[in-house]
mmCIF file of the N, C-alpha and C atoms, coordinates in Angstrom:
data_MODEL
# 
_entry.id   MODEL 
# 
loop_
_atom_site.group_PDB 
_atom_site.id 
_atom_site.type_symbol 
_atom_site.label_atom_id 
_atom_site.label_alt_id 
_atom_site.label_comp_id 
_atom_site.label_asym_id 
_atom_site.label_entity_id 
_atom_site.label_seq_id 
_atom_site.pdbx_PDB_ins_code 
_atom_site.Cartn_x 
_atom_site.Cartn_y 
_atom_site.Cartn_z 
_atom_site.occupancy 
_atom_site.B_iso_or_equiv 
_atom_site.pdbx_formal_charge 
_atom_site.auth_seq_id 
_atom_site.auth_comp_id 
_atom_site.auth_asym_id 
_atom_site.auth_atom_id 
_atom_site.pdbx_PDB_model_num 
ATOM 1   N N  . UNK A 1 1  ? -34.927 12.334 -50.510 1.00 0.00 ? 1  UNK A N  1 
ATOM 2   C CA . UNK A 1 1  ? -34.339 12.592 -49.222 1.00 0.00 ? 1  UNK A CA 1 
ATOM 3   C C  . UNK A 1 1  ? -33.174 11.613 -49.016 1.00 0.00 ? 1  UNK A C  1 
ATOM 4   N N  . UNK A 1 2  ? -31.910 11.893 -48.336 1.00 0.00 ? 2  UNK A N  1 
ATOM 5   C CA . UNK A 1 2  ? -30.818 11.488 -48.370 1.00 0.00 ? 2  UNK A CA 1 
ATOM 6   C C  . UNK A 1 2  ? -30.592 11.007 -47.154 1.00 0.00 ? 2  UNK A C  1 
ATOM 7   N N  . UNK A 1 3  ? -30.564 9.636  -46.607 1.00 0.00 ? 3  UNK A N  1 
ATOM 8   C CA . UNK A 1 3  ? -30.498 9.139  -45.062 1.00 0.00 ? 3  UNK A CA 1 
ATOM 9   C C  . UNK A 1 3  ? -29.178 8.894  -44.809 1.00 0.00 ? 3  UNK A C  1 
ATOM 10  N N  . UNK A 1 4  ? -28.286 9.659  -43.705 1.00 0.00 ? 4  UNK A N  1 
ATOM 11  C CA . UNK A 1 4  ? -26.992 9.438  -43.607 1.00 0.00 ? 4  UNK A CA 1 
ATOM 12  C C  . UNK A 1 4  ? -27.224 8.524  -42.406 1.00 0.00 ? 4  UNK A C  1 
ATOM 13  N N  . UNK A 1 5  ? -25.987 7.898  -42.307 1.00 0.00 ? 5  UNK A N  1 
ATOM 14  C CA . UNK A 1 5  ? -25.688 6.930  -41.535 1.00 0.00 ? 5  UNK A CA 1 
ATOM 15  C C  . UNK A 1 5  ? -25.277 7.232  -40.369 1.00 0.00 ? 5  UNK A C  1 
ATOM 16  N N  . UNK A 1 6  ? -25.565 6.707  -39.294 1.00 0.00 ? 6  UNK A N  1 
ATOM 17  C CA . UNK A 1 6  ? -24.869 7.291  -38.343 1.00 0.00 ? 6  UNK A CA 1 
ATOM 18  C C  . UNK A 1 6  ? -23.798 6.505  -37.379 1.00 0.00 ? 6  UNK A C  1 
ATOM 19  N N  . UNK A 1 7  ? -22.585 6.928  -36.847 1.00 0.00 ? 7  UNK A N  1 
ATOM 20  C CA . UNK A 1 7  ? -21.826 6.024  -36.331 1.00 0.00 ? 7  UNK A CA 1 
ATOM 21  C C  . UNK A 1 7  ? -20.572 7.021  -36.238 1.00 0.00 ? 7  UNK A C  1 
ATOM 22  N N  . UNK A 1 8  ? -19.635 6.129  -35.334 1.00 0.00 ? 8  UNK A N  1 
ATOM 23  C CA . UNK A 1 8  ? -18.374 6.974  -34.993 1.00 0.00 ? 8  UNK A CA 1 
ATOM 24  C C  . UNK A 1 8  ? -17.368 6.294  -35.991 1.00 0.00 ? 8  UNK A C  1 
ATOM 25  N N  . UNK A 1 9  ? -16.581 7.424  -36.531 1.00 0.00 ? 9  UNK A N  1 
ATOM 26  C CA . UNK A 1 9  ? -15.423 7.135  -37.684 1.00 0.00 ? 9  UNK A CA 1 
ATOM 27  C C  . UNK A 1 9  ? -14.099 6.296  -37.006 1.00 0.00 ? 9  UNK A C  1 
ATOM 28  N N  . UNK A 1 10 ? -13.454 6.608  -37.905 1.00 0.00 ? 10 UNK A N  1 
ATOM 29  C CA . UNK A 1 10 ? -12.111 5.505  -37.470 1.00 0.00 ? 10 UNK A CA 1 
ATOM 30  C C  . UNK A 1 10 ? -11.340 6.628  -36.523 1.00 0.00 ? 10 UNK A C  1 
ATOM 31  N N  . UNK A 1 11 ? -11.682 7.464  -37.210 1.00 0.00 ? 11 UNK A N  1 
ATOM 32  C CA . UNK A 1 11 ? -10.414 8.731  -36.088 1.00 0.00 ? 11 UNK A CA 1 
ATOM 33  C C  . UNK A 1 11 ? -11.238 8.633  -34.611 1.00 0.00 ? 11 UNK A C  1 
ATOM 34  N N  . UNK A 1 12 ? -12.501 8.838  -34.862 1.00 0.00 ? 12 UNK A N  1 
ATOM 35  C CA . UNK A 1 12 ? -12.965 9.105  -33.462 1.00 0.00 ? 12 UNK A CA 1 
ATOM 36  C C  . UNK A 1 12 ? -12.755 8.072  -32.802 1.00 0.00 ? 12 UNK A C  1 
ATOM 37  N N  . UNK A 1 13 ? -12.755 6.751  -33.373 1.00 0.00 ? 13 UNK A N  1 
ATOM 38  C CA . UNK A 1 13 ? -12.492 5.257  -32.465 1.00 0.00 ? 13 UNK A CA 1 
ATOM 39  C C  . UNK A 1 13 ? -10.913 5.542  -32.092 1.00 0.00 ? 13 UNK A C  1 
ATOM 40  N N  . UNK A 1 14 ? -10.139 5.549  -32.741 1.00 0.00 ? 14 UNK A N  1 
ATOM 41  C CA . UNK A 1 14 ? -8.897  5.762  -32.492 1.00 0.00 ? 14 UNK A CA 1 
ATOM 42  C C  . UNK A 1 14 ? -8.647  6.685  -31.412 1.00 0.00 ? 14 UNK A C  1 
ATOM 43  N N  . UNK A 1 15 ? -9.216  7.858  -31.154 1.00 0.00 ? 15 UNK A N  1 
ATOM 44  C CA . UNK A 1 15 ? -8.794  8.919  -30.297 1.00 0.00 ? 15 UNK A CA 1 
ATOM 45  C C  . UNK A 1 15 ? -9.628  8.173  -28.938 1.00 0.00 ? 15 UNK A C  1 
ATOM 46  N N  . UNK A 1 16 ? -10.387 7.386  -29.047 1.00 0.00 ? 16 UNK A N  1 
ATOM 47  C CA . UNK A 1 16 ? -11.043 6.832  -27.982 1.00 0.00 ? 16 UNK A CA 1 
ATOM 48  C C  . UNK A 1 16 ? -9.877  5.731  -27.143 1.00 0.00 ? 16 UNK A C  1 
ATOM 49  N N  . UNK A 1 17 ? -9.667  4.601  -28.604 1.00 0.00 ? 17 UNK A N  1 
ATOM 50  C CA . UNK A 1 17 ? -9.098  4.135  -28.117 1.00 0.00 ? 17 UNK A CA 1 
ATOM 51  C C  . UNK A 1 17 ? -7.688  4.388  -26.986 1.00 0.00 ? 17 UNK A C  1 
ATOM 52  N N  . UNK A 1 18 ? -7.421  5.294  -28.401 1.00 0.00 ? 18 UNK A N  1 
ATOM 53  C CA . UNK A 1 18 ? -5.765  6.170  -27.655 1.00 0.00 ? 18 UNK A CA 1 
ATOM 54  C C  . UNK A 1 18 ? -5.989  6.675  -25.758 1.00 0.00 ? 18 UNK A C  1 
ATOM 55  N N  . UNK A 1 19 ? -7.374  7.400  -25.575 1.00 0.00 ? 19 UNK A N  1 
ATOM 56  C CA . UNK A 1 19 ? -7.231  8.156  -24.319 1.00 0.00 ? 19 UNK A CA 1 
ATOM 57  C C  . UNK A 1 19 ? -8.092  6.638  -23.480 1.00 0.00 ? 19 UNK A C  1 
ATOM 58  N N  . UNK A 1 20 ? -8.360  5.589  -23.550 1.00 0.00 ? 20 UNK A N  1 
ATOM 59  C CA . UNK A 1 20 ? -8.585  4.954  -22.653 1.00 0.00 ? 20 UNK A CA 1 
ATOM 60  C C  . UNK A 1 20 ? -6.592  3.921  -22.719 1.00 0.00 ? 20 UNK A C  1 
ATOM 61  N N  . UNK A 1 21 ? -6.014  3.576  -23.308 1.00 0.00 ? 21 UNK A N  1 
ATOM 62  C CA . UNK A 1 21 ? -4.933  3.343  -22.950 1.00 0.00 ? 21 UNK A CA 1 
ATOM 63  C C  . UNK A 1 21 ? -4.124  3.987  -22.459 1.00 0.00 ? 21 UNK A C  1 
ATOM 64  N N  . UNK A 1 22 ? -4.256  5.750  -22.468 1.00 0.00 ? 22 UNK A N  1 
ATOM 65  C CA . UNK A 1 22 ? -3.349  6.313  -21.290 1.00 0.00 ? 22 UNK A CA 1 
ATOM 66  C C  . UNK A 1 22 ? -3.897  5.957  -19.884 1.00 0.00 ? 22 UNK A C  1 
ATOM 67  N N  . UNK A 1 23 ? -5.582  6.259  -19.547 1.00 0.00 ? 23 UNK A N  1 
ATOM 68  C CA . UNK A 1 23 ? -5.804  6.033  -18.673 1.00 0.00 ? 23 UNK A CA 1 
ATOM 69  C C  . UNK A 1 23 ? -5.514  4.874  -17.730 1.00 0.00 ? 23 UNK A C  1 
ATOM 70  N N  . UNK A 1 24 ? -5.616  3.818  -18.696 1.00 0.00 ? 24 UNK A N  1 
ATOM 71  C CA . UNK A 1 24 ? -5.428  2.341  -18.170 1.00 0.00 ? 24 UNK A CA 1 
ATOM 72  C C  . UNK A 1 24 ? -4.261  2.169  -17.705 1.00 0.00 ? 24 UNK A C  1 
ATOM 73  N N  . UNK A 1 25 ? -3.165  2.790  -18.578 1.00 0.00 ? 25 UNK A N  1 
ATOM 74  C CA . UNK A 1 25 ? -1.622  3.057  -17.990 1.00 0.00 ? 25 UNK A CA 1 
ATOM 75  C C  . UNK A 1 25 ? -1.427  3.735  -16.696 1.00 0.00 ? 25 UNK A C  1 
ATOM 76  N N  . UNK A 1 26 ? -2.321  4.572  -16.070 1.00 0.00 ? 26 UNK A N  1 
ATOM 77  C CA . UNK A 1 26 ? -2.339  5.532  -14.907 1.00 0.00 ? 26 UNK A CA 1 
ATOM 78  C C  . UNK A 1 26 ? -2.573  4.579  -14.412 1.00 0.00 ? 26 UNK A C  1 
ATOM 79  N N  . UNK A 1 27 ? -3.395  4.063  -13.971 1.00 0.00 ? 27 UNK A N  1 
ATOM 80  C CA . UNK A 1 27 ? -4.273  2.997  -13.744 1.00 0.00 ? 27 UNK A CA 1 
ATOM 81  C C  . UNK A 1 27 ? -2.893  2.171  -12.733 1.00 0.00 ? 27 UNK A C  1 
ATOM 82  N N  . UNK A 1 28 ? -2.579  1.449  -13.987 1.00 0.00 ? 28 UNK A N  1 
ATOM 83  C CA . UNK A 1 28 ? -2.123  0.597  -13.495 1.00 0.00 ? 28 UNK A CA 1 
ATOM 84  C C  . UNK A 1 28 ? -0.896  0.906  -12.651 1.00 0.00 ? 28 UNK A C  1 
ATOM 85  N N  . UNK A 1 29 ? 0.154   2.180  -12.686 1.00 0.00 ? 29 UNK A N  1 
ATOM 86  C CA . UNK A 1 29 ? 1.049   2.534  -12.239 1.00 0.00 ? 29 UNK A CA 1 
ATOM 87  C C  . UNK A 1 29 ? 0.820   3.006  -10.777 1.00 0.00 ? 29 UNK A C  1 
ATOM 88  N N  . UNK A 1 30 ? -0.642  3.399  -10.631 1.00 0.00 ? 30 UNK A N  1 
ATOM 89  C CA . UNK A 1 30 ? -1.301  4.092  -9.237  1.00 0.00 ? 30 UNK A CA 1 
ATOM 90  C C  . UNK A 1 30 ? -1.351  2.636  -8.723  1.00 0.00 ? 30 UNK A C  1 
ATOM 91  N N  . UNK A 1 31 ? -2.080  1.274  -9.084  1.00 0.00 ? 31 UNK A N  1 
ATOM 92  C CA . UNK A 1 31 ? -2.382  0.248  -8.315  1.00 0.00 ? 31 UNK A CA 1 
ATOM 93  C C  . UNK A 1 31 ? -1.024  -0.476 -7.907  1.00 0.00 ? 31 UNK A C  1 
ATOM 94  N N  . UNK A 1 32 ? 0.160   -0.412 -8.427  1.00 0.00 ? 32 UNK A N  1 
ATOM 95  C CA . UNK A 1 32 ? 1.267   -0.318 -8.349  1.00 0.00 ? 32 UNK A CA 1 
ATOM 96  C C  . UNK A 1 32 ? 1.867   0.174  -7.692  1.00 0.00 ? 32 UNK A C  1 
ATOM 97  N N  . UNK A 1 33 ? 1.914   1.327  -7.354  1.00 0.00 ? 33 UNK A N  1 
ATOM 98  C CA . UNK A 1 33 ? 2.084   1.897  -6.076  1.00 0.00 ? 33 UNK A CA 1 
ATOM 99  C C  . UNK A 1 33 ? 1.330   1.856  -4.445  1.00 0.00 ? 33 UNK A C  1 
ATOM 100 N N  . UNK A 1 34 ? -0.109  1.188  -5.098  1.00 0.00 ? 34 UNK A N  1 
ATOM 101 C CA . UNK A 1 34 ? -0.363  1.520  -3.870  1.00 0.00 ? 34 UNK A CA 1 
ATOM 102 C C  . UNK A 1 34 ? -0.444  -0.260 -3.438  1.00 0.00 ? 34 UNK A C  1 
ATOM 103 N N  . UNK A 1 35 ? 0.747   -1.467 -4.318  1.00 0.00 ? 35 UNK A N  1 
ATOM 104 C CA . UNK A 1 35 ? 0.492   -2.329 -3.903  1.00 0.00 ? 35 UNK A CA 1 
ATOM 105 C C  . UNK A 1 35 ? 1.923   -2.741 -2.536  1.00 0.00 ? 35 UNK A C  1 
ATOM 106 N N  . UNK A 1 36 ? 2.546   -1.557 -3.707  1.00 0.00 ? 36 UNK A N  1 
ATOM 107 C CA . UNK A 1 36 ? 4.051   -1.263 -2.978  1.00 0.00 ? 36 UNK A CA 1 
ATOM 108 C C  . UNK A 1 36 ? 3.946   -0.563 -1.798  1.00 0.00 ? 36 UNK A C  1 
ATOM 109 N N  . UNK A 1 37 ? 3.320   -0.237 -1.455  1.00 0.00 ? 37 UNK A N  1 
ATOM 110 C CA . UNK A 1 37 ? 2.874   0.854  0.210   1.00 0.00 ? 37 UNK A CA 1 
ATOM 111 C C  . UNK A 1 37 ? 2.324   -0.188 0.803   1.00 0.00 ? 37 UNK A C  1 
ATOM 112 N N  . UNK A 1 38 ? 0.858   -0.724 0.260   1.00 0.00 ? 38 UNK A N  1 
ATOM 113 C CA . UNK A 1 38 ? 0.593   -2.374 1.485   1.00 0.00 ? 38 UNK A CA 1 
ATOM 114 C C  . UNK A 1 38 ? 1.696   -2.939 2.026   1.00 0.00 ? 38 UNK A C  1 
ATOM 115 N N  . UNK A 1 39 ? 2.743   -3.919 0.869   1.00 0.00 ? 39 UNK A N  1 
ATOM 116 C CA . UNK A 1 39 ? 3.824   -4.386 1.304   1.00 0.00 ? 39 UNK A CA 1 
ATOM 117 C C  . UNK A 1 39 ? 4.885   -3.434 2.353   1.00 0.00 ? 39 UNK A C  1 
ATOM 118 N N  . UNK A 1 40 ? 4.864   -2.408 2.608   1.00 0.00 ? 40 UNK A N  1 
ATOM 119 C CA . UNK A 1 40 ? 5.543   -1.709 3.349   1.00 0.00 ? 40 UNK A CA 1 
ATOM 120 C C  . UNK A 1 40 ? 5.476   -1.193 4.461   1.00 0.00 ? 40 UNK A C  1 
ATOM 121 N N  . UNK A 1 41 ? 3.626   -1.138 4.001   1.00 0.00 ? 41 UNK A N  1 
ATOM 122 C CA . UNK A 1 41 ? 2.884   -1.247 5.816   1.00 0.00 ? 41 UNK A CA 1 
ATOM 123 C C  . UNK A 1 41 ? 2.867   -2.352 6.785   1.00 0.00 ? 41 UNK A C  1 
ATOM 124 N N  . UNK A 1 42 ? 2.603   -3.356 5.563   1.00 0.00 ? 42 UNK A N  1 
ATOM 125 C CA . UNK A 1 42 ? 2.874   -4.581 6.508   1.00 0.00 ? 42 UNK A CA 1 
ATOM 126 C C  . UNK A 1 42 ? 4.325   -4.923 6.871   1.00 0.00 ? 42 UNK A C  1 
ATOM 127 N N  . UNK A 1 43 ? 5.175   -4.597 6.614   1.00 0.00 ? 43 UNK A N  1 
ATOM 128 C CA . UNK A 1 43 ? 6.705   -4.945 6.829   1.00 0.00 ? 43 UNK A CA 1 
ATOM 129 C C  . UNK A 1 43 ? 7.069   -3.994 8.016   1.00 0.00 ? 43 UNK A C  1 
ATOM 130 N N  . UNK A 1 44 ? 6.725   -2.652 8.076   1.00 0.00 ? 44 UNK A N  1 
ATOM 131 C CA . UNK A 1 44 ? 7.126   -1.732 9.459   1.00 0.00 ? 44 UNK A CA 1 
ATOM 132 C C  . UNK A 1 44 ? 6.157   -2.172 10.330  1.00 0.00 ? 44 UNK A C  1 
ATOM 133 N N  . UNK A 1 45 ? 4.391   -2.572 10.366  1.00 0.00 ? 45 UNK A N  1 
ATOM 134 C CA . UNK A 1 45 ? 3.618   -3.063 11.088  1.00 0.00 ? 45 UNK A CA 1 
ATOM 135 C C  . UNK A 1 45 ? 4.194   -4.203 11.901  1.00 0.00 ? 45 UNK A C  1 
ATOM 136 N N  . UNK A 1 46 ? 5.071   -5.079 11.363  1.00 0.00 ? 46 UNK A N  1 
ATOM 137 C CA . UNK A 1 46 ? 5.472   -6.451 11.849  1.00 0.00 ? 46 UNK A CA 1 
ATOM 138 C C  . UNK A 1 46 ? 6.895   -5.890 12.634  1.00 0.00 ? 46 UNK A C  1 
ATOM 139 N N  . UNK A 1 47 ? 7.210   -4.994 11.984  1.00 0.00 ? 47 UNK A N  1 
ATOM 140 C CA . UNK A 1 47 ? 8.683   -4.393 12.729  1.00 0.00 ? 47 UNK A CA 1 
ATOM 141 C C  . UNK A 1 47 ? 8.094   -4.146 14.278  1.00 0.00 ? 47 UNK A C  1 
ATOM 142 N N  . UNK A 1 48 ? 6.942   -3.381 13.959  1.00 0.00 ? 48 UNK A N  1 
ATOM 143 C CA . UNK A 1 48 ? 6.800   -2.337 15.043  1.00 0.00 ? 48 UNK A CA 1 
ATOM 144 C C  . UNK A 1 48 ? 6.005   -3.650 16.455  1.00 0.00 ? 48 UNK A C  1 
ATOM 145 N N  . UNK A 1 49 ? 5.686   -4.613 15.553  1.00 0.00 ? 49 UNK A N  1 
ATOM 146 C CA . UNK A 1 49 ? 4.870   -5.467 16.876  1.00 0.00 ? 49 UNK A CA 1 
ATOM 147 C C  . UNK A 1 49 ? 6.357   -5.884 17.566  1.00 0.00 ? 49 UNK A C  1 
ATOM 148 N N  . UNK A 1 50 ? 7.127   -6.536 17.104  1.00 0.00 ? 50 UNK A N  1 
ATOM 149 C CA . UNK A 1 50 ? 8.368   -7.113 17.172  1.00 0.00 ? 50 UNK A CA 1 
ATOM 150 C C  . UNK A 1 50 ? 9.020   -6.186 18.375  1.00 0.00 ? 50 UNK A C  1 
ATOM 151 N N  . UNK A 1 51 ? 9.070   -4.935 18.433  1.00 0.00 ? 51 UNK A N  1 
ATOM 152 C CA . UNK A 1 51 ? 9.575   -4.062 19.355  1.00 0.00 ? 51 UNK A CA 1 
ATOM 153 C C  . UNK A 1 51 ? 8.325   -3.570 20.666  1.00 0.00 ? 51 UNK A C  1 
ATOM 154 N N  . UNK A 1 52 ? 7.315   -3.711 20.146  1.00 0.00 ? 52 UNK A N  1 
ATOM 155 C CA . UNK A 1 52 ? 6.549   -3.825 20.963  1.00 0.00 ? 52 UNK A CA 1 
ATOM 156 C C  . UNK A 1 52 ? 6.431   -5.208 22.339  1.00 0.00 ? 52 UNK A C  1 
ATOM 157 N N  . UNK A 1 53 ? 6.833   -6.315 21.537  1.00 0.00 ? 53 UNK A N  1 
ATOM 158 C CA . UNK A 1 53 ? 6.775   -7.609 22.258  1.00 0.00 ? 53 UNK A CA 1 
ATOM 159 C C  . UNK A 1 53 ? 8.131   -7.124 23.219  1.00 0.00 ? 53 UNK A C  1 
ATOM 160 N N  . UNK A 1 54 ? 9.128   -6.929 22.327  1.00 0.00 ? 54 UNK A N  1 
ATOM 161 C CA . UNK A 1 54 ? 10.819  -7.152 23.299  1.00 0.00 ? 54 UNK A CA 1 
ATOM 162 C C  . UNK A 1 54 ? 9.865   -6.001 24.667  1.00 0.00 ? 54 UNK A C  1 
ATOM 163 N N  . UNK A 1 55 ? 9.494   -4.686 24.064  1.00 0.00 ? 55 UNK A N  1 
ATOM 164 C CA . UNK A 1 55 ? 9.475   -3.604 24.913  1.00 0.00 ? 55 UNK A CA 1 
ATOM 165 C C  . UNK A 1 55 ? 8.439   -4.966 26.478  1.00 0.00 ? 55 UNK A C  1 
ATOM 166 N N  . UNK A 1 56 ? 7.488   -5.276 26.136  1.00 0.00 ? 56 UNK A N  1 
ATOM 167 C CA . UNK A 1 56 ? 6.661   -5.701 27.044  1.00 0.00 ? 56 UNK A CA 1 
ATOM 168 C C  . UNK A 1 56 ? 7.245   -6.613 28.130  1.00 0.00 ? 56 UNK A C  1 
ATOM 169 N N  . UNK A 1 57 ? 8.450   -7.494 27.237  1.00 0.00 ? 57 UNK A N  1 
ATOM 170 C CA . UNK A 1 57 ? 9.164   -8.510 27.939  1.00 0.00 ? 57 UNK A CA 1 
ATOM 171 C C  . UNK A 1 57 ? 10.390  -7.344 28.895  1.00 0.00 ? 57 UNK A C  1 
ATOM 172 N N  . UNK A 1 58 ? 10.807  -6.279 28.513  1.00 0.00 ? 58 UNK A N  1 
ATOM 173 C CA . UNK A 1 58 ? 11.997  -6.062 29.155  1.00 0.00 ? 58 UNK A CA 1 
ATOM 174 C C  . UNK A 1 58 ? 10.651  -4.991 30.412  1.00 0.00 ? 58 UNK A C  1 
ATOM 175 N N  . UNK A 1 59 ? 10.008  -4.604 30.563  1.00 0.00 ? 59 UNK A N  1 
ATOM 176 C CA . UNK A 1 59 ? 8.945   -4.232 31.341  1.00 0.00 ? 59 UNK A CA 1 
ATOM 177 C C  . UNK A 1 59 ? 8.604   -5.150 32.574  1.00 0.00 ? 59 UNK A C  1 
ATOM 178 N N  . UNK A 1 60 ? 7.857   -6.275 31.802  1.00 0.00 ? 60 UNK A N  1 
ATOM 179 C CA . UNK A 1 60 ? 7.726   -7.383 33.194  1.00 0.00 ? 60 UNK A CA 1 
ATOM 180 C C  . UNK A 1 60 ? 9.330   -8.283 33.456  1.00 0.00 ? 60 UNK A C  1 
ATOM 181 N N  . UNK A 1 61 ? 10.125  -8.077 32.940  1.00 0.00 ? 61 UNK A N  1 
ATOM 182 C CA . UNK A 1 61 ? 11.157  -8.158 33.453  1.00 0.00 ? 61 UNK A CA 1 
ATOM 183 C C  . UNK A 1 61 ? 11.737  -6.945 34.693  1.00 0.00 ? 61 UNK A C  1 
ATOM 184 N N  . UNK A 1 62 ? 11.226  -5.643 34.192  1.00 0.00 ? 62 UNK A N  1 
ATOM 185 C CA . UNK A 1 62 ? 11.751  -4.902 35.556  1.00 0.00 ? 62 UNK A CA 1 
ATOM 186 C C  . UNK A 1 62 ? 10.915  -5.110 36.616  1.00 0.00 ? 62 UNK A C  1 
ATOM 187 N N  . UNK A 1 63 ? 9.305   -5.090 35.904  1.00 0.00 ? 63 UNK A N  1 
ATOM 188 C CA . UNK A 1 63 ? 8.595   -5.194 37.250  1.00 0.00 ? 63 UNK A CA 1 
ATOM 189 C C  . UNK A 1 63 ? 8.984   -6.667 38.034  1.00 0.00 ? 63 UNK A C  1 
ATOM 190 N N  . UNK A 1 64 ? 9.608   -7.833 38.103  1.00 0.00 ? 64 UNK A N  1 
ATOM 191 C CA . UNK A 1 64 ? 9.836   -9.134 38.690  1.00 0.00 ? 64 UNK A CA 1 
ATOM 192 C C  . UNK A 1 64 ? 11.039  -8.827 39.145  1.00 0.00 ? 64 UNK A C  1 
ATOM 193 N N  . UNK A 1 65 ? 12.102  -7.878 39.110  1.00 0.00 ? 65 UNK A N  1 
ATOM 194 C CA . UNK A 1 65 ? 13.098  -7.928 39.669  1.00 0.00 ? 65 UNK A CA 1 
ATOM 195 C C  . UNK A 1 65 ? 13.140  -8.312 41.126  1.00 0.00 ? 65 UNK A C  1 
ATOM 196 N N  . UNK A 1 66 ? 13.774  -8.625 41.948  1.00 0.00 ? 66 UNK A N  1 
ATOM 197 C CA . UNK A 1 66 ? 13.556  -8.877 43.204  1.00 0.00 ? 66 UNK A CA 1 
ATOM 198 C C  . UNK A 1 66 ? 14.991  -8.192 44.052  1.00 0.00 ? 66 UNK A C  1 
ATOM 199 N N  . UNK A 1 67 ? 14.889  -7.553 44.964  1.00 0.00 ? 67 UNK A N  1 
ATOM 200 C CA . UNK A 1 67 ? 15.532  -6.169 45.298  1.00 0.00 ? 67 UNK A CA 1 
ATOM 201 C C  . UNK A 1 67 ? 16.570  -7.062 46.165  1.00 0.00 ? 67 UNK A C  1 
ATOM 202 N N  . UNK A 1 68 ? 17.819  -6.759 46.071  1.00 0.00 ? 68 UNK A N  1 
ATOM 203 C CA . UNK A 1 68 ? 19.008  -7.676 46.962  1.00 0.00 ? 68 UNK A CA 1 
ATOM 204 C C  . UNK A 1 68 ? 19.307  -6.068 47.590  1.00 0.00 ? 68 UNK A C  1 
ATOM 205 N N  . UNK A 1 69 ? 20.134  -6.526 48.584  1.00 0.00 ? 69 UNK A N  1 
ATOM 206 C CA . UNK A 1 69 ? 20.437  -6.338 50.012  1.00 0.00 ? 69 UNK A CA 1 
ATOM 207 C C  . UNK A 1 69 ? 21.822  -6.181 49.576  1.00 0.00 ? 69 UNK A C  1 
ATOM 208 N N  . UNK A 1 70 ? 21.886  -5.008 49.811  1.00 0.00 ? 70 UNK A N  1 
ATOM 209 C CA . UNK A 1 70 ? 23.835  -4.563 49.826  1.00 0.00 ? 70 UNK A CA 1 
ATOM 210 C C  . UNK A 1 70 ? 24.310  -4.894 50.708  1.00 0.00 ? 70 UNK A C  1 
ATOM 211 N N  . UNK A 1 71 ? 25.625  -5.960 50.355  1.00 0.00 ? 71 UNK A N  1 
ATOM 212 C CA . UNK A 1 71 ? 26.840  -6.514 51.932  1.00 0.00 ? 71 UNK A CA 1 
ATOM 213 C C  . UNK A 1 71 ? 27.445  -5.102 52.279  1.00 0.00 ? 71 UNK A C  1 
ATOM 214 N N  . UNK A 1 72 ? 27.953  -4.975 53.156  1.00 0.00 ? 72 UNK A N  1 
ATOM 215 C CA . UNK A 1 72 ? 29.310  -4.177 53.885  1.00 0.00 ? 72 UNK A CA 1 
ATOM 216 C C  . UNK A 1 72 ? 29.961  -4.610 53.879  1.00 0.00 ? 72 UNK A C  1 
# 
């Protein structure tokens, strides 16, 4: 009786290897992008407080106005 060996060949390692380095390449181009969108949320987030503050200040600025009296 003839006991074969069992195990994965060089091609099959290779084709393994090959499709986990595309993946890893996706990979990394997706985390890449989505590190570039954080940075961008946080940059319009800080925009948007920034206009939020002026907006609040020019607000209690109208509400404090104090009403003058037209001369003749």
């Amino acid at each position: 009786m003839i006991t074969r060996m069992r195990g994965f060949t060089l091609i099959e390692t290779l084709l393994a290897l090959a499709i986990l380095a595309v993946l890893s390449a996706a990979a990394v181009m997706v985390l890449q992008n989505v590190i570039r969108a954080d940075g961008l949320t946080l940059e319009k987030s800080q925009q948007i407080a920034a206009l939020q503050r002026a907006f609040r200040q020019i607000a209690d600025d109208v509400t404090h106005i104090i009403p003058r009296h037209a001369r003749n």
